[in-house]
Amino acid sequence: MRQLDLVVIVLYLVVIAYVGLRLSGKQKSAKDYFVGEGRLPWWTVSFSVVATETSVLTVISVPGGAYSGQGFGNVELALGYVIGRVVVAAVLIPLYKRGGFVSAYQYLGERFGLKLQGLASVTFVFTRLLAEGVRLFASAIPIKLLLDEFGLNVGYQAIIIVLTLITVVYTYLGGIKAVIWTDAIQMGLYLGGAILAIAVLSHAVGFDGYSQALDAGKFQLFDTNFALSHVLTSPFALPTAIIGGAIFAMASHGSDQLIVQRILSTRTLREGQKAMISSGIFVVIQFAAFSLVGALLWSYNKGQTFKELGLASSDNLYPSFILHALPVGISGLLVAGILGAAMGSLSSALNSMSNSTVADFIHSFFRKVPSDDAMLRLARVMTLVWAVLMAIFACAFSSSTGNVYLTGLTIAGYTYGALLGAFLLGRLVKRANQVDAVIAFLVTVAVMTYIVRYVKIDVTTAGTTTATAIAAQWLVPIGVLITLVVGAVSSRFHPAPDTPYDHGRTDEVDDDAAAAPAGRA
């Protein structure tokens, strides 16, 4: 009976909220609410980083992508992500730790001025609203499928609202500690679900199933088609995945407050670096597990198309298998794992957006900074505000029309290049000031909006030519290049500052200095 699945899911939702609140304790300050006073263990933070970036987009889209022809291309992508994280760990994390920041954009405030800090924060929260709207909608897909099994015609909007309400409870009260601890638990659940699905599918298809999937190219790791049009448009072309993926990871993990906030909650610089690099290794393992699920599902379904299986899109493949091919109770547990991925990314986004609002907006646009108690109250209020807006964005979707994972990457392409470019401009162009940075930032966002929406490249496959958008991984390096060029050119129109900003030597940052609270909120 499917009632058992619902019981498992409801119990999971109640338990995860309770555990999050118990582990987080009472929040005493805004800094405690946002970065846990910098005292969280690195391995927990690493798991939280993985859970934050994984979300439902990975859990449901990667198996469908592997099934439909991407093979293990997402693992190839993850290798590029590891390279990008190593650079972030070596270059940017020391800056944040040395400054005692609770927001990545406080560096921009110190380097260029509060106006750029505020602009970067506004850009971050706007991008998060769009990207998390996609993620939150994706989380409703398996729940709707389950309810359909009962003959209950519940819309995506109702599911989104309920999911948001449950998540906001522990995020509102527990702050970053609740978010990180529950993320770690949820990562274990959805990754365990993938391993369980692999075991079930392996038993069903046997060695022959693996052999058939291998012959059909479902285990292909590297895409070695180096045709220029293919490299520019395919997310899985080798240069795109490795080079573009590395630069994309530098932006997503070095200049996006969603991830940086977690690293800032570690105890020391070295622990922050370990959390960053190890998270990349875990992502490689995750992508391999979910890709293997997709390859084995291809053998399990004997290569039938999504239309032949009666599925609306590739994003319905894994949820449909969970509901129809696994024992009752087990399927409920795996759906709970998908919910765990959704709640992990949602709670992380809410807390980081609240953080950015308080740490960046208040300091950038108001002369008088409120007391710490007032900041803590404001942090909680903004958590609720962003939860409402996030649900509204998610409800704007009415159906699943394709691979939501790649949709999420494309949304990031609008702004990630400008964000990472601003950090690199501050590091590389010493004569650049706030006006140069603001001009470069705005020009980059405008140009990238045009590129994402209108620039297409003709790709010919099997005699058919199709106008195809530039691969999402190239959008970040293009944006970074525009920011650096515009900022550098603009800086030539004014005298060099008498005292250029001192970047300091990052290799002199020791663990004790990095761990010492700076009193910022």
XYZ file of C-alpha atoms in Angstrom, residues 14-429:
416
model
C 9.205 15.792 10.995
C 12.441 14.144 12.119
C 14.746 16.264 9.956
C 13.202 19.490 11.254
C 13.493 18.274 14.861
C 17.097 17.102 14.440
C 18.074 20.370 12.790
C 16.747 22.389 15.703
C 18.283 20.099 18.343
C 21.740 20.173 16.775
C 21.771 23.909 16.118
C 21.011 25.093 19.665
C 19.946 28.643 20.454
C 21.350 31.373 18.242
C 22.891 34.198 20.273
C 24.090 36.608 17.585
C 23.878 37.406 13.900
C 27.359 35.927 13.375
C 26.286 32.737 15.137
C 23.151 32.644 12.951
C 25.151 33.039 9.724
C 28.506 31.261 10.223
C 28.117 29.431 13.563
C 30.847 31.640 15.058
C 33.288 29.813 12.764
C 33.349 26.649 14.872
C 31.816 23.920 12.694
C 33.891 20.795 11.779
C 35.248 20.721 8.232
C 33.784 17.342 7.258
C 30.256 18.462 8.150
C 30.765 21.647 6.134
C 32.069 19.579 3.213
C 28.921 17.447 3.227
C 26.812 20.618 3.447
C 28.574 22.103 0.404
C 27.834 18.928 -1.559
C 24.191 18.825 -0.429
C 23.764 22.526 -1.193
C 24.985 22.308 -4.769
C 23.502 18.879 -5.487
C 19.811 19.568 -4.945
C 17.057 17.848 -6.876
C 18.590 18.993 -10.161
C 21.326 16.387 -9.803
C 19.225 13.655 -8.245
C 16.594 13.537 -10.996
C 18.382 15.039 -14.006
C 21.713 13.200 -14.056
C 20.136 9.693 -14.325
C 17.875 10.942 -17.106
C 20.824 12.524 -18.895
C 22.928 9.358 -18.695
C 19.949 7.371 -20.035
C 19.411 9.675 -23.022
C 22.972 9.923 -24.321
C 25.144 11.975 -21.968
C 26.816 8.864 -20.580
C 29.161 9.699 -17.723
C 29.614 13.231 -19.048
C 28.592 14.693 -15.693
C 31.539 12.889 -14.072
C 33.783 14.544 -16.648
C 32.239 17.872 -15.615
C 32.910 17.129 -11.965
C 36.616 16.642 -12.682
C 36.719 20.219 -13.940
C 34.866 21.313 -10.811
C 37.588 19.759 -8.619
C 40.262 21.830 -10.392
C 38.253 25.011 -9.840
C 37.841 24.246 -6.129
C 41.572 23.777 -5.683
C 42.138 27.274 -7.108
C 39.453 28.731 -4.823
C 41.000 27.014 -1.806
C 44.427 28.422 -2.624
C 43.490 31.957 -3.697
C 40.148 33.140 -2.335
C 39.497 31.289 0.938
C 42.588 32.866 2.598
C 41.195 36.308 1.737
C 37.872 35.557 3.396
C 39.379 33.894 6.445
C 41.925 36.648 6.991
C 39.189 39.262 6.907
C 36.919 37.411 9.342
C 34.015 37.931 6.941
C 30.530 36.463 7.128
C 29.855 37.372 3.471
C 32.001 36.856 0.386
C 31.053 40.326 -0.806
C 32.601 42.047 2.192
C 35.916 41.617 0.375
C 34.526 43.672 -2.515
C 33.404 46.288 0.005
C 36.922 46.561 1.436
C 38.622 46.505 -1.969
C 36.330 48.786 -3.962
C 33.682 50.273 -1.673
C 30.255 49.580 -0.237
C 28.350 50.361 -3.439
C 29.936 47.458 -5.308
C 29.421 45.236 -2.281
C 25.726 46.061 -2.315
C 25.494 45.624 -6.093
C 27.138 42.201 -5.923
C 24.795 41.175 -3.128
C 21.717 42.316 -5.072
C 22.951 40.327 -8.061
C 23.513 37.272 -5.885
C 20.039 37.237 -4.341
C 18.364 37.852 -7.697
C 20.285 34.974 -9.303
C 19.469 32.747 -6.310
C 15.767 33.515 -6.650
C 15.798 32.349 -10.261
C 18.025 29.302 -9.755
C 16.344 28.147 -6.549
C 12.952 28.645 -8.172
C 13.977 26.010 -10.730
C 15.311 23.724 -7.988
C 12.250 24.074 -5.804
C 9.939 23.306 -8.712
C 12.023 20.236 -9.569
C 11.563 18.949 -6.029
C 7.799 18.875 -6.550
C 8.040 16.458 -9.511
C 8.477 13.159 -7.574
C 5.943 14.229 -4.932
C 3.315 14.891 -7.576
C 4.005 11.499 -9.143
C 3.504 9.833 -5.759
C 0.251 11.672 -5.095
C -0.956 10.753 -8.575
C -0.568 7.119 -7.504
C -3.322 7.804 -4.944
C -5.519 9.527 -7.500
C -4.895 12.856 -5.775
C -4.653 15.667 -8.297
C -2.482 18.055 -6.283
C -0.832 20.876 -8.231
C 2.844 21.728 -8.180
C 2.081 25.018 -6.434
C 0.523 23.356 -3.378
C 3.457 20.958 -3.054
C 5.952 23.828 -3.321
C 4.216 25.822 -0.590
C 4.121 22.885 1.859
C 7.768 22.001 1.204
C 8.820 25.613 1.738
C 6.883 25.906 5.010
C 8.523 22.794 6.472
C 12.025 23.857 5.446
C 11.693 27.396 6.739
C 10.894 26.169 10.279
C 14.380 24.916 11.137
C 16.125 27.466 8.887
C 14.345 30.371 10.633
C 15.110 29.160 14.163
C 18.392 27.260 13.807
C 20.392 29.351 11.361
C 23.476 27.995 9.608
C 24.105 25.273 12.214
C 20.712 23.712 11.546
C 21.256 24.051 7.803
C 24.693 22.414 7.806
C 23.841 19.509 10.119
C 20.629 18.674 8.266
C 22.475 18.976 4.944
C 24.959 16.337 6.104
C 22.130 13.971 7.071
C 20.233 14.601 3.847
C 23.323 13.967 1.722
C 23.685 10.552 3.325
C 20.036 9.762 2.621
C 19.898 10.647 -1.075
C 23.320 9.175 -1.830
C 22.304 6.030 0.043
C 19.162 5.980 -2.080
C 21.268 6.018 -5.251
C 23.390 3.128 -3.959
C 20.234 1.173 -3.130
C 18.838 1.830 -6.616
C 22.132 0.606 -8.142
C 21.917 -2.591 -6.110
C 18.317 -3.260 -7.185
C 19.046 -2.496 -10.849
C 22.248 -4.565 -10.859
C 20.308 -7.548 -9.565
C 17.603 -7.002 -12.200
C 19.824 -6.582 -15.282
C 22.830 -8.698 -14.283
C 26.181 -8.689 -16.052
C 24.477 -8.639 -19.457
C 22.813 -5.361 -18.575
C 26.162 -3.754 -17.814
C 27.590 -5.124 -21.052
C 24.670 -3.818 -23.132
C 24.921 -0.365 -21.551
C 28.677 -0.313 -22.202
C 28.197 -1.245 -25.873
C 25.568 1.474 -26.218
C 28.002 4.136 -24.947
C 26.199 4.739 -21.648
C 29.513 4.582 -19.753
C 31.352 7.041 -22.015
C 33.351 9.402 -19.809
C 35.172 11.777 -22.172
C 33.653 13.506 -25.189
C 36.589 13.867 -27.598
C 34.757 15.617 -30.435
C 36.916 18.737 -30.823
C 34.940 20.407 -33.611
C 34.739 24.106 -32.674
C 30.952 24.290 -32.903
C 30.642 21.204 -30.684
C 33.128 22.506 -28.110
C 31.296 25.835 -27.886
C 27.816 24.354 -27.531
C 28.117 20.969 -25.792
C 28.412 21.011 -21.981
C 30.216 17.661 -22.170
C 32.894 18.359 -24.797
C 36.247 17.683 -23.098
C 37.580 21.292 -23.138
C 34.169 22.622 -22.080
C 33.877 20.219 -19.175
C 37.430 20.567 -17.848
C 38.368 24.188 -18.607
C 34.903 25.715 -18.610
C 33.874 23.557 -15.643
C 36.923 24.655 -13.625
C 36.213 28.357 -14.193
C 32.523 27.806 -13.515
C 33.445 26.193 -10.166
C 35.686 29.137 -9.333
C 32.647 31.384 -9.698
C 30.111 29.129 -7.989
C 32.407 28.230 -5.075
C 34.541 31.355 -4.822
C 32.145 34.227 -5.436
C 28.699 32.802 -4.664
C 27.647 33.477 -1.076
C 25.633 30.243 -1.062
C 28.853 28.201 -0.909
C 31.312 30.681 0.605
C 29.130 31.085 3.700
C 29.599 27.397 4.522
C 33.385 27.615 4.209
C 33.412 30.662 6.500
C 31.786 28.573 9.232
C 34.829 26.288 9.538
C 37.280 26.667 12.430
C 40.493 27.447 10.559
C 41.862 28.294 7.139
C 43.165 24.769 6.564
C 39.840 23.233 7.569
C 38.059 25.546 5.143
C 40.417 24.471 2.372
C 39.922 20.790 3.218
C 36.137 21.249 3.177
C 36.304 22.910 -0.239
C 38.563 20.360 -1.962
C 36.979 17.263 -0.389
C 33.529 18.462 -1.462
C 34.729 18.244 -5.068
C 35.805 14.629 -4.576
C 32.409 13.764 -3.098
C 30.671 15.402 -6.073
C 32.645 13.202 -8.473
C 31.452 10.146 -6.531
C 27.866 11.408 -6.571
C 27.818 12.112 -10.286
C 29.259 8.641 -10.912
C 26.553 7.018 -8.758
C 23.638 8.858 -10.390
C 25.094 8.346 -13.880
C 25.343 4.628 -13.155
C 21.675 4.645 -12.135
C 20.809 6.154 -15.530
C 22.946 3.653 -17.466
C 21.405 0.681 -15.643
C 17.898 2.089 -16.131
C 18.595 2.071 -19.888
C 19.289 -1.673 -19.704
C 16.371 -2.210 -17.335
C 13.957 -0.510 -19.784
C 15.614 -2.166 -22.800
C 16.502 1.178 -24.342
C 12.931 2.460 -24.711
C 12.505 6.185 -25.343
C 10.918 8.445 -22.741
C 7.826 8.705 -24.938
C 7.541 4.919 -25.150
C 7.789 4.776 -21.365
C 4.958 7.298 -21.067
C 7.203 9.952 -19.460
C 6.900 13.669 -20.094
C 10.669 14.301 -19.932
C 13.984 12.848 -18.783
C 13.425 14.387 -15.339
C 10.591 11.915 -14.705
C 12.719 8.798 -15.288
C 14.293 8.253 -11.864
C 11.212 9.286 -9.834
C 9.064 6.953 -11.936
C 11.444 4.032 -11.304
C 11.417 4.732 -7.560
C 7.617 4.677 -7.407
C 6.912 1.753 -9.714
C 9.854 -0.638 -9.402
C 10.827 -0.539 -5.729
C 9.041 -2.101 -2.753
C 6.571 0.052 -0.844
C 8.345 1.797 2.025
C 11.694 1.677 0.246
C 10.302 3.895 -2.486
C 9.028 6.279 0.182
C 12.512 6.392 1.695
C 14.085 7.239 -1.673
C 11.486 9.940 -2.327
C 12.412 11.283 1.113
C 16.017 11.309 -0.114
C 14.996 13.455 -3.071
C 13.158 15.739 -0.666
C 16.337 15.860 1.412
C 18.244 17.182 -1.581
C 15.522 19.764 -2.187
C 15.342 20.897 1.422
C 19.125 21.044 1.713
C 19.527 23.446 -1.206
C 16.446 25.456 -0.213
C 17.472 25.956 3.421
C 21.002 26.862 2.330
C 19.712 29.429 -0.131
C 17.357 31.011 2.403
C 20.067 31.378 5.037
C 22.673 32.736 2.616
C 20.240 35.211 1.058
C 19.291 36.436 4.521
C 23.004 36.668 5.335
C 23.733 38.709 2.234
C 20.811 41.017 2.943
C 21.978 41.788 6.476
C 25.764 41.727 6.005
C 25.822 43.502 2.629
C 22.636 45.558 2.175
C 22.647 47.078 5.647
C 26.343 47.981 5.596
C 26.162 49.268 2.019
C 23.038 51.429 2.073
C 22.542 52.503 5.688
C 24.924 54.689 7.679
C 23.772 53.521 11.106
C 24.261 49.792 11.699
C 21.639 48.221 14.025
C 22.585 46.437 17.241
C 23.458 42.753 17.139
C 20.086 41.768 18.600
C 18.341 43.831 15.949
C 20.502 42.244 13.238
C 19.558 38.760 14.457
C 15.859 39.645 14.370
C 16.277 41.139 10.905
C 18.096 37.993 9.750
C 15.145 35.836 10.740
C 12.625 38.205 9.154
C 14.568 38.195 5.884
C 14.631 34.380 5.956
C 10.826 34.469 5.880
C 10.733 37.146 3.184
C 13.026 35.217 0.856
C 11.088 32.006 1.520
C 7.898 33.658 0.290
C 9.585 35.114 -2.803
C 11.303 31.800 -3.570
C 7.989 29.942 -3.467
C 6.433 32.533 -5.785
C 9.228 32.060 -8.341
C 8.915 28.274 -8.135
C 5.154 28.456 -8.612
C 5.698 30.336 -11.871
C 6.605 26.990 -13.468
C 3.709 24.851 -14.608
C 5.422 21.758 -16.020
C 8.786 20.064 -16.475
C 9.956 20.794 -20.008
C 13.491 19.433 -20.034
C 16.701 18.852 -18.106
C 16.383 21.185 -15.129
C 20.040 20.679 -14.163
C 21.257 22.380 -17.346
C 18.560 25.039 -16.909
C 20.071 25.871 -13.515
C 23.564 26.185 -15.020
C 22.290 28.554 -17.707
C 20.651 30.849 -15.146
C 23.993 31.155 -13.353
C 25.558 32.222 -16.653
C 23.850 35.613 -16.482
C 25.783 36.792 -13.421
C 28.553 34.388 -12.343
C 31.055 35.897 -14.783
C 30.488 39.399 -13.402
C 30.784 38.193 -9.786
C 34.002 36.234 -10.299
C 35.316 38.951 -12.604
C 34.864 41.568 -9.871
C 36.956 39.510 -7.448
C 39.686 38.955 -10.047
C 39.622 42.634 -11.057
C 40.313 43.527 -7.442
C 43.205 41.079 -7.325
C 44.777 41.704 -10.742
C 44.182 45.387 -11.615
